[in-house]
PDB file of C-alpha atoms in Angstrom:
ATOM      1  CA  MET A  30      27.399  87.188-261.434  1.00  0.00           C
ATOM      2  CA  LEU A  31      28.250  89.179-264.838  1.00  0.00           C
ATOM      3  CA  SER A  32      27.111  92.461-263.017  1.00  0.00           C
ATOM      4  CA  ALA A  33      30.345  91.528-259.894  1.00  0.00           C
ATOM      5  CA  VAL A  34      33.199  90.716-262.809  1.00  0.00           C
ATOM      6  CA  ILE A  35      31.396  94.573-264.651  1.00  0.00           C
ATOM      7  CA  SER A  36      32.421  96.523-261.677  1.00  0.00           C
ATOM      8  CA  ARG A  37      35.026  95.211-260.814  1.00  0.00           C
ATOM      9  CA  VAL A  38      36.438  96.621-264.222  1.00  0.00           C
ATOM     10  CA  ARG A  39      34.757  99.319-264.673  1.00  0.00           C
ATOM     11  CA  SER A  40      35.763 102.282-264.952  1.00  0.00           C
ATOM     12  CA  ALA A  41      35.329 105.903-263.164  1.00  0.00           C
ATOM     13  CA  ASP A  42      33.122 107.334-266.529  1.00  0.00           C
ATOM     14  CA  GLY A  43      31.153 103.769-265.954  1.00  0.00           C
ATOM     15  CA  THR A  44      32.920 102.592-269.397  1.00  0.00           C
ATOM     16  CA  VAL A  45      34.767  98.570-269.431  1.00  0.00           C
ATOM     17  CA  PRO A  46      37.868  99.920-270.698  1.00  0.00           C
ATOM     18  CA  LEU A  47      40.003  98.696-273.910  1.00  0.00           C
ATOM     19  CA  VAL A  48      42.154  96.631-274.269  1.00  0.00           C
ATOM     20  CA  HIS A  49      44.700  94.518-277.046  1.00  0.00           C
ATOM     21  CA  SER A  50      44.622  91.010-276.599  1.00  0.00           C
ATOM     22  CA  TYR A  51      46.254  88.270-277.794  1.00  0.00           C
ATOM     23  CA  ASP A  52      44.625  85.322-279.887  1.00  0.00           C
ATOM     24  CA  SER A  53      46.728  81.789-278.887  1.00  0.00           C
ATOM     25  CA  HIS A  54      45.275  80.090-281.687  1.00  0.00           C
ATOM     26  CA  GLU A  55      44.977  81.949-284.621  1.00  0.00           C
ATOM     27  CA  ARG A  56      48.530  84.026-283.171  1.00  0.00           C
ATOM     28  CA  THR A  57      47.451  87.335-283.870  1.00  0.00           C
ATOM     29  CA  TRP A  58      46.468  90.180-281.605  1.00  0.00           C
ATOM     30  CA  ASN A  59      43.334  91.725-281.885  1.00  0.00           C
ATOM     31  CA  PRO A  60      41.727  94.780-281.943  1.00  0.00           C
ATOM     32  CA  PRO A  61      41.110  96.842-278.514  1.00  0.00           C
ATOM     33  CA  MET A  62      38.103  95.182-277.018  1.00  0.00           C
ATOM     34  CA  PRO A  63      36.344  95.874-273.564  1.00  0.00           C
ATOM     35  CA  LEU A  64      37.714  92.111-272.238  1.00  0.00           C
ATOM     36  CA  LEU A  65      36.142  91.462-268.647  1.00  0.00           C
ATOM     37  CA  TYR A  66      38.954  89.416-267.812  1.00  0.00           C
ATOM     38  CA  GLN A  67      41.521  92.068-267.496  1.00  0.00           C
ATOM     39  CA  TRP A  68      43.631  93.781-264.860  1.00  0.00           C
ATOM     40  CA  GLN A  69      46.092  96.846-264.273  1.00  0.00           C
ATOM     41  CA  VAL A  70      50.063  96.313-264.304  1.00  0.00           C
ATOM     42  CA  SER A  71      51.986  98.867-262.941  1.00  0.00           C
ATOM     43  CA  GLY A  72      48.999 101.789-264.137  1.00  0.00           C
ATOM     44  CA  GLU A  73      48.430  99.683-267.327  1.00  0.00           C
ATOM     45  CA  ASN A  74      44.908  97.937-268.201  1.00  0.00           C
ATOM     46  CA  ARG A  75      46.238  94.167-269.764  1.00  0.00           C
ATOM     47  CA  GLN A  76      44.294  91.125-270.655  1.00  0.00           C
ATOM     48  CA  ILE A  77      45.184  88.691-267.911  1.00  0.00           C
ATOM     49  CA  SER A  78      46.392  85.265-270.134  1.00  0.00           C
ATOM     50  CA  GLN A  79      44.632  81.574-270.091  1.00  0.00           C
ATOM     51  CA  HIS A  80      48.079  80.361-268.576  1.00  0.00           C
ATOM     52  CA  THR A  81      47.152  83.062-265.551  1.00  0.00           C
ATOM     53  CA  ILE A  82      43.479  81.864-264.838  1.00  0.00           C
ATOM     54  CA  ARG A  83      44.780  78.192-264.864  1.00  0.00           C
ATOM     55  CA  ASP A  84      46.872  78.494-262.258  1.00  0.00           C
ATOM     56  CA  ALA A  85      44.433  80.863-259.853  1.00  0.00           C
ATOM     57  CA  LEU A  86      42.232  77.808-260.522  1.00  0.00           C
ATOM     58  CA  ASN A  87      44.496  74.935-259.835  1.00  0.00           C
ATOM     59  CA  GLU A  88      45.856  76.775-257.038  1.00  0.00           C
ATOM     60  CA  THR A  89      42.591  77.019-255.469  1.00  0.00           C
ATOM     61  CA  LEU A  90      41.050  73.767-256.156  1.00  0.00           C
ATOM     62  CA  MET A  91      44.780  72.471-254.708  1.00  0.00           C
ATOM     63  CA  ALA A  92      43.568  74.735-251.978  1.00  0.00           C
ATOM     64  CA  SER A  93      40.229  73.587-251.558  1.00  0.00           C
ATOM     65  CA  GLY A  94      41.112  69.444-250.634  1.00  0.00           C
ATOM     66  CA  LEU A  95      38.327  69.151-253.044  1.00  0.00           C
ATOM     67  CA  THR A  96      38.694  65.786-255.471  1.00  0.00           C
ATOM     68  CA  ASP A  97      36.992  63.703-258.011  1.00  0.00           C
ATOM     69  CA  ALA A  98      35.764  60.213-257.851  1.00  0.00           C
ATOM     70  CA  SER A  99      39.056  58.144-257.148  1.00  0.00           C
ATOM     71  CA  GLY A 100      40.500  60.599-254.919  1.00  0.00           C
ATOM     72  CA  ARG A 101      42.592  62.867-257.692  1.00  0.00           C
ATOM     73  CA  PRO A 102      42.552  66.651-257.155  1.00  0.00           C
ATOM     74  CA  LEU A 103      39.894  68.383-259.647  1.00  0.00           C
ATOM     75  CA  THR A 104      40.839  70.149-262.562  1.00  0.00           C
ATOM     76  CA  PHE A 105      39.098  72.590-263.995  1.00  0.00           C
ATOM     77  CA  ALA A 106      39.956  74.597-267.293  1.00  0.00           C
ATOM     78  CA  PRO A 107      39.133  78.284-267.812  1.00  0.00           C
ATOM     79  CA  HIS A 108      36.286  76.639-271.029  1.00  0.00           C
ATOM     80  CA  ASP A 109      35.118  74.159-268.307  1.00  0.00           C
ATOM     81  CA  PHE A 110      32.829  77.355-266.414  1.00  0.00           C
ATOM     82  CA  ARG A 111      32.215  78.418-269.744  1.00  0.00           C
ATOM     83  CA  LYS A 112      29.145  75.502-270.404  1.00  0.00           C
ATOM     84  CA  ILE A 113      28.831  75.179-266.756  1.00  0.00           C
ATOM     85  CA  PHE A 114      27.434  78.415-266.886  1.00  0.00           C
ATOM     86  CA  ILE A 115      25.297  78.127-270.061  1.00  0.00           C
ATOM     87  CA  THR A 116      23.881  74.986-268.607  1.00  0.00           C
ATOM     88  CA  ASP A 117      23.018  77.024-265.345  1.00  0.00           C
ATOM     89  CA  ALA A 118      21.739  79.349-266.949  1.00  0.00           C
ATOM     90  CA  ILE A 119      19.454  76.886-270.077  1.00  0.00           C
ATOM     91  CA  MET A 120      18.346  75.332-266.794  1.00  0.00           C
ATOM     92  CA  ASN A 121      17.363  77.930-264.855  1.00  0.00           C
ATOM     93  CA  GLY A 122      14.613  79.898-267.963  1.00  0.00           C
ATOM     94  CA  LEU A 123      17.957  81.504-269.344  1.00  0.00           C
ATOM     95  CA  PRO A 124      16.444  81.701-273.298  1.00  0.00           C
ATOM     96  CA  PRO A 125      18.990  79.889-275.174  1.00  0.00           C
ATOM     97  CA  HIS A 126      19.433  81.767-277.923  1.00  0.00           C
ATOM     98  CA  ILE A 127      20.054  85.000-275.184  1.00  0.00           C
ATOM     99  CA  ALA A 128      22.227  82.459-274.243  1.00  0.00           C
ATOM    100  CA  GLN A 129      23.924  82.041-277.435  1.00  0.00           C
ATOM    101  CA  VAL A 130      24.321  85.964-277.640  1.00  0.00           C
ATOM    102  CA  ILE A 131      26.408  86.152-274.349  1.00  0.00           C
ATOM    103  CA  ALA A 132      28.075  83.018-275.423  1.00  0.00           C
ATOM    104  CA  GLY A 133      28.739  84.830-278.398  1.00  0.00           C
ATOM    105  CA  HIS A 134      27.504  81.695-281.516  1.00  0.00           C
ATOM    106  CA  GLY A 135      27.073  81.744-283.671  1.00  0.00           C
ATOM    107  CA  ASN A 136      24.856  78.651-284.562  1.00  0.00           C
ATOM    108  CA  ILE A 137      21.956  78.109-281.781  1.00  0.00           C
ATOM    109  CA  ASN A 138      23.146  74.924-281.723  1.00  0.00           C
ATOM    110  CA  THR A 139      26.259  75.531-280.198  1.00  0.00           C
ATOM    111  CA  THR A 140      25.089  76.111-277.722  1.00  0.00           C
ATOM    112  CA  MET A 141      22.817  74.065-277.056  1.00  0.00           C
ATOM    113  CA  GLY A 142      25.518  71.995-277.265  1.00  0.00           C
ATOM    114  CA  TYR A 143      27.261  73.130-274.073  1.00  0.00           C
ATOM    115  CA  ALA A 144      24.094  72.676-272.061  1.00  0.00           C
ATOM    116  CA  ALA A 145      24.764  69.082-270.836  1.00  0.00           C
ATOM    117  CA  ILE A 146      21.335  67.234-270.336  1.00  0.00           C
ATOM    118  CA  TYR A 147      21.395  64.403-267.121  1.00  0.00           C
ATOM    119  CA  PRO A 148      18.597  61.371-267.980  1.00  0.00           C
ATOM    120  CA  THR A 149      16.997  63.219-264.366  1.00  0.00           C
ATOM    121  CA  ASP A 150      16.228  66.354-266.254  1.00  0.00           C
ATOM    122  CA  ALA A 151      15.051  64.318-269.421  1.00  0.00           C
ATOM    123  CA  ILE A 152      12.753  62.296-267.321  1.00  0.00           C
ATOM    124  CA  GLU A 153      11.706  64.640-265.592  1.00  0.00           C
ATOM    125  CA  ALA A 154      10.959  66.973-268.657  1.00  0.00           C
ATOM    126  CA  HIS A 155       8.866  63.544-270.146  1.00  0.00           C
ATOM    127  CA  GLN A 156       7.024  64.242-267.095  1.00  0.00           C
ATOM    128  CA  ALA A 157       6.110  67.718-267.190  1.00  0.00           C
ATOM    129  CA  PHE A 158       5.279  67.420-271.063  1.00  0.00           C
ATOM    130  CA  ILE A 159       2.977  64.860-269.595  1.00  0.00           C
ATOM    131  CA  ALA A 160       1.254  66.091-266.908  1.00  0.00           C
ATOM    132  CA  ARG A 161       0.522  69.326-268.641  1.00  0.00           C
ATOM    133  CA  ARG A 162      -0.828  67.198-272.207  1.00  0.00           C
ATOM    134  CA  ARG A 163      -3.322  65.717-269.101  1.00  0.00           C
ATOM    135  CA  ALA A 164      -4.190  69.045-268.469  1.00  0.00           C
ATOM    136  CA  VAL A 165      -5.885  69.939-271.608  1.00  0.00           C
ATOM    137  CA  ARG A 166      -7.368  66.562-272.498  1.00  0.00           C
ATOM    138  CA  PRO A 167     -10.446  65.590-270.914  1.00  0.00           C
ATOM    139  CA  ALA A 168     -10.528  64.044-267.581  1.00  0.00           C
ATOM    140  CA  GLU A 169     -12.697  61.108-269.234  1.00  0.00           C
ATOM    141  CA  GLU A 170      -9.876  59.870-271.583  1.00  0.00           C
ATOM    142  CA  TYR A 171      -7.743  58.837-268.308  1.00  0.00           C
ATOM    143  CA  ARG A 172     -10.133  56.944-266.319  1.00  0.00           C
ATOM    144  CA  ALA A 173      -9.485  52.798-265.722  1.00  0.00           C
ATOM    145  CA  VAL A 174     -10.211  50.595-268.080  1.00  0.00           C
ATOM    146  CA  THR A 175     -13.098  48.609-267.383  1.00  0.00           C
ATOM    147  CA  ALA A 176     -12.854  44.749-267.800  1.00  0.00           C
ATOM    148  CA  GLU A 177     -15.384  44.481-270.878  1.00  0.00           C
ATOM    149  CA  GLU A 178     -13.192  46.991-272.515  1.00  0.00           C
ATOM    150  CA  TRP A 179     -10.142  44.939-271.886  1.00  0.00           C
ATOM    151  CA  GLU A 180     -11.390  42.363-272.869  1.00  0.00           C
ATOM    152  CA  GLU A 181     -12.592  43.553-275.911  1.00  0.00           C
ATOM    153  CA  PHE A 182      -9.954  45.026-276.970  1.00  0.00           C
ATOM    154  CA  LEU A 183      -7.409  42.002-276.652  1.00  0.00           C
ATOM    155  CA  GLY A 184     -10.310  40.241-278.401  1.00  0.00           C
ATOM    156  CA  HIS A 185      -9.897  42.352-281.980  1.00  0.00           C
ATOM    157  CA  PHE A 186      -6.463  40.999-282.080  1.00  0.00           C
ATOM    158  CA  GLU A 187      -7.451  37.785-281.827  1.00  0.00           C
ATOM    159  CA  ARG A 188      -9.807  38.230-284.633  1.00  0.00           C
ATOM    160  CA  ARG A 189      -6.958  39.405-286.777  1.00  0.00           C
ATOM    161  CA  LYS A 190      -5.693  36.247-287.125  1.00  0.00           C
ATOM    162  CA  ARG A 191      -6.815  34.653-290.559  1.00  0.00           C
ATOM    163  CA  ALA A 192      -5.720  31.342-292.503  1.00  0.00           C
ATOM    164  CA  LEU A 193      -3.624  33.206-294.871  1.00  0.00           C
ATOM    165  CA  GLY A 194      -2.199  35.496-292.460  1.00  0.00           C
ATOM    166  CA  ASP A 195      -2.687  38.800-290.721  1.00  0.00           C
ATOM    167  CA  CYS A 196      -5.537  41.281-290.529  1.00  0.00           C
ATOM    168  CA  GLY A 197      -3.717  44.796-290.473  1.00  0.00           C
ATOM    169  CA  ARG A 198      -7.202  47.135-289.514  1.00  0.00           C
ATOM    170  CA  ALA A 199      -7.078  49.648-287.215  1.00  0.00           C
ATOM    171  CA  TYR A 200      -9.378  48.443-284.045  1.00  0.00           C
ATOM    172  CA  GLY A 201     -12.539  49.596-283.470  1.00  0.00           C
ATOM    173  CA  THR A 202     -12.657  49.878-287.693  1.00  0.00           C
ATOM    174  CA  ASP A 203     -15.003  47.439-289.280  1.00  0.00           C
ATOM    175  CA  CYS A 204     -13.927  45.671-292.138  1.00  0.00           C
ATOM    176  CA  VAL A 205     -14.843  47.158-295.373  1.00  0.00           C
ATOM    177  CA  HIS A 206     -14.363  44.012-298.011  1.00  0.00           C
ATOM    178  CA  GLU A 207     -17.261  41.906-295.705  1.00  0.00           C
ATOM    179  CA  HIS A 208     -14.043  39.485-294.695  1.00  0.00           C
ATOM    180  CA  ALA A 209     -13.552  39.216-298.130  1.00  0.00           C
ATOM    181  CA  CYS A 210      -9.405  38.827-297.626  1.00  0.00           C
ATOM    182  CA  VAL A 211      -7.816  37.512-301.337  1.00  0.00           C
ATOM    183  CA  ARG A 212      -9.019  40.883-301.979  1.00  0.00           C
ATOM    184  CA  CYS A 213      -8.454  43.637-299.036  1.00  0.00           C
ATOM    185  CA  PRO A 214      -4.862  45.482-299.426  1.00  0.00           C
ATOM    186  CA  LEU A 215      -5.097  45.188-295.402  1.00  0.00           C
ATOM    187  CA  LEU A 216      -4.295  41.379-295.084  1.00  0.00           C
ATOM    188  CA  ILE A 217      -0.919  40.587-294.213  1.00  0.00           C
ATOM    189  CA  VAL A 218      -0.426  37.050-296.495  1.00  0.00           C
ATOM    190  CA  SER A 219       2.313  34.816-294.451  1.00  0.00           C
ATOM    191  CA  PRO A 220       4.946  32.826-297.033  1.00  0.00           C
ATOM    192  CA  SER A 221       4.307  29.101-295.672  1.00  0.00           C
ATOM    193  CA  GLU A 222       0.847  30.343-296.778  1.00  0.00           C
ATOM    194  CA  ARG A 223       1.084  30.407-300.145  1.00  0.00           C
ATOM    195  CA  PRO A 224       0.922  27.062-301.332  1.00  0.00           C
ATOM    196  CA  ARG A 225      -2.784  28.297-299.448  1.00  0.00           C
ATOM    197  CA  LEU A 226      -3.228  30.832-301.493  1.00  0.00           C
ATOM    198  CA  VAL A 227      -2.561  29.503-304.730  1.00  0.00           C
ATOM    199  CA  GLU A 228      -5.359  26.643-304.655  1.00  0.00           C
ATOM    200  CA  ILE A 229      -7.230  29.535-304.263  1.00  0.00           C
ATOM    201  CA  ARG A 230      -6.426  30.697-307.397  1.00  0.00           C
ATOM    202  CA  ASP A 231      -6.874  28.047-309.232  1.00  0.00           C
ATOM    203  CA  ASN A 232     -10.499  27.027-306.667  1.00  0.00           C
ATOM    204  CA  LEU A 233     -11.262  30.724-308.860  1.00  0.00           C
ATOM    205  CA  SER A 234     -10.385  30.140-311.967  1.00  0.00           C
ATOM    206  CA  ASP A 235     -12.350  26.730-311.686  1.00  0.00           C
ATOM    207  CA  ARG A 236     -15.243  29.071-311.041  1.00  0.00           C
ATOM    208  CA  ILE A 237     -14.842  31.006-313.562  1.00  0.00           C
ATOM    209  CA  ALA A 238     -14.677  28.967-316.025  1.00  0.00           C
ATOM    210  CA  GLU A 239     -18.243  26.802-314.115  1.00  0.00           C
ATOM    211  CA  ALA A 240     -19.961  30.124-313.765  1.00  0.00           C
ATOM    212  CA  GLU A 241     -19.245  31.466-317.593  1.00  0.00           C
ATOM    213  CA  ARG A 242     -20.325  28.075-318.910  1.00  0.00           C
ATOM    214  CA  GLU A 243     -23.943  28.533-316.706  1.00  0.00           C
ATOM    215  CA  GLY A 244     -23.706  32.372-317.754  1.00  0.00           C
ATOM    216  CA  TRP A 245     -23.969  33.758-314.263  1.00  0.00           C
ATOM    217  CA  LEU A 246     -22.324  36.952-315.628  1.00  0.00           C
ATOM    218  CA  GLY A 247     -22.788  38.809-312.481  1.00  0.00           C
ATOM    219  CA  GLU A 248     -20.637  36.216-310.729  1.00  0.00           C
ATOM    220  CA  VAL A 249     -17.687  36.151-313.735  1.00  0.00           C
ATOM    221  CA  GLU A 250     -17.104  39.299-312.386  1.00  0.00           C
ATOM    222  CA  GLY A 251     -16.787  39.081-309.062  1.00  0.00           C
ATOM    223  CA  LEU A 252     -14.806  36.245-309.428  1.00  0.00           C
ATOM    224  CA  ASN A 253     -12.645  38.169-311.635  1.00  0.00           C
ATOM    225  CA  VAL A 254     -12.046  41.173-309.236  1.00  0.00           C
ATOM    226  CA  SER A 255     -11.417  37.951-306.329  1.00  0.00           C
ATOM    227  CA  LEU A 256      -8.277  36.171-308.488  1.00  0.00           C
ATOM    228  CA  ALA A 257      -6.951  39.300-310.290  1.00  0.00           C
ATOM    229  CA  ALA A 258      -6.648  40.204-306.025  1.00  0.00           C
ATOM    230  CA  ALA A 259      -5.576  36.601-305.488  1.00  0.00           C
ATOM    231  CA  GLN A 260      -2.557  36.379-308.412  1.00  0.00           C
ATOM    232  CA  GLU A 261      -1.482  39.923-306.961  1.00  0.00           C
ATOM    233  CA  LYS A 262      -0.807  38.799-303.606  1.00  0.00           C
ATOM    234  CA  ILE A 263       0.822  35.838-304.975  1.00  0.00           C
ATOM    235  CA  SER A 264       3.626  38.383-306.942  1.00  0.00           C
ATOM    236  CA  GLN A 265       4.192  40.380-303.463  1.00  0.00           C
ATOM    237  CA  LEU A 266       4.900  36.915-301.728  1.00  0.00           C
ATOM    238  CA  ASP A 267       7.475  35.494-304.946  1.00  0.00           C
ATOM    239  CA  ALA A 268       9.021  39.050-305.282  1.00  0.00           C
ATOM    240  CA  ARG A 269       9.377  39.537-301.612  1.00  0.00           C
ATOM    241  CA  GLN A 270      11.984  36.492-301.528  1.00  0.00           C
ATOM    242  CA  GLU A 271      13.501  36.860-304.615  1.00  0.00           C
ATOM    243  CA  ARG A 272      14.395  40.177-303.323  1.00  0.00           C
ATOM    244  CA  LYS A 273      15.920  37.678-300.031  1.00  0.00           C
ATOM    245  CA  ASN A 274      17.248  35.526-301.619  1.00  0.00           C
ATOM    246  CA  SER A 275      19.132  37.415-304.812  1.00  0.00           C
ATOM    247  CA  PRO A 276      22.652  38.198-304.392  1.00  0.00           C
ATOM    248  CA  VAL A 277      23.603  42.082-303.783  1.00  0.00           C
ATOM    249  CA  PHE A 278      26.677  43.339-305.942  1.00  0.00           C
ATOM    250  CA  ILE A 279      29.049  45.412-303.558  1.00  0.00           C
ATOM    251  CA  GLY A 280      31.096  46.502-306.581  1.00  0.00           C
ATOM    252  CA  ILE A 281      34.592  45.279-308.073  1.00  0.00           C
ATOM    253  CA  PRO A 282      37.301  46.325-305.453  1.00  0.00           C
ATOM    254  CA  THR A 283      40.465  48.949-306.773  1.00  0.00           C
ATOM    255  CA  PHE A 284      44.001  48.842-306.213  1.00  0.00           C
ATOM    256  CA  ASP A 285      43.389  51.026-303.239  1.00  0.00           C
ATOM    257  CA  GLN A 286      41.244  48.441-300.816  1.00  0.00           C
ATOM    258  CA  LEU A 287      42.583  46.083-301.841  1.00  0.00           C
ATOM    259  CA  ALA A 288      46.136  47.697-300.584  1.00  0.00           C
ATOM    260  CA  VAL A 289      44.706  48.458-297.464  1.00  0.00           C
ATOM    261  CA  ARG A 290      42.990  44.915-296.958  1.00  0.00           C
ATOM    262  CA  THR A 291      45.846  42.950-297.229  1.00  0.00           C
ATOM    263  CA  GLY A 292      48.569  45.990-295.326  1.00  0.00           C
ATOM    264  CA  ASP A 293      50.418  46.405-298.121  1.00  0.00           C
ATOM    265  CA  THR A 294      50.291  49.596-298.742  1.00  0.00           C
ATOM    266  CA  LYS A 295      53.300  49.745-301.546  1.00  0.00           C
ATOM    267  CA  ALA A 296      50.568  47.956-304.311  1.00  0.00           C
ATOM    268  CA  PRO A 297      49.080  50.257-307.205  1.00  0.00           C
TER     269      PRO A 297
END
C-alpha cells in the first residue's frame, strides 16, 4: 500500500517532491518535506488538506452504503486509518519497533496503544503460549491424574487443619518441626483460638516450673522454646486485632476542602 502511494507521487527522477505543509494544530508552516499526500494544482505540487481528505472519505462511505450497527452511515477520520494500519501490520507480524518508525512515534508505547487488542486475540495468544510451553516440557507432566494421586492431593489439605488454625506448608513437603505446631512459623493461628493458645502458654509455664523443680534441665530448655513461640503468636494476634480496631487518622480538613464538600465556593 505504501509502495502504491509512493509510486503515485514519485517524480520522473524517482524522488518524492518536497512541498510546504501547514500544521493546523501548531498553526505554523513546516519546512519542505516529501509528503505522500500531495497533488498537483495548476502545475504546482501542494499538500492535500485534511478537509479534502475528510470530504473524500465521507463521500466514498456514503456511496458505498456501509452502515454501523444502528443503521447510520459509517464515518471515518484520517487518523482512524492510521490506527487500522498499525493494528493490521502488527497482527500480521510486523515488529512493533518497525511500526513505531513508520508511524513516527517517539515512544513505542504510543505505537502499541494504536494497536487494538480484541478479546479473541488475547485468548488465542494465551492458548498458543500454552501450546508452545507444553511442547518443550516432558510429556509425562501432562498425563492424566490417577485416583490415588487425586485423593492424596485432597488429603494434604485436609491434614493441614490444626486445633489452633491451619498449616501453611506446601504440598508434598514434610513437617520440619515434627508436628510441634506451636513452634512452627507456618502455623496460621485463627483469632477465635486465642483462648486455647493462652491455655497452652499457661500450661507450658506450669510444666517449666515442674521441670525446674524436678531438675529436668533438658526439658526446661525445650519448654522455654515452645513458651516463647506461643507468646509470640499471641502477640501477633493481639497486634493484628489492634490494627483492625484502631481508628485511622485522615487529617484535619482545610477551608478549601470544607468549601468543596459544602458547595460554598466563597469560603476563605
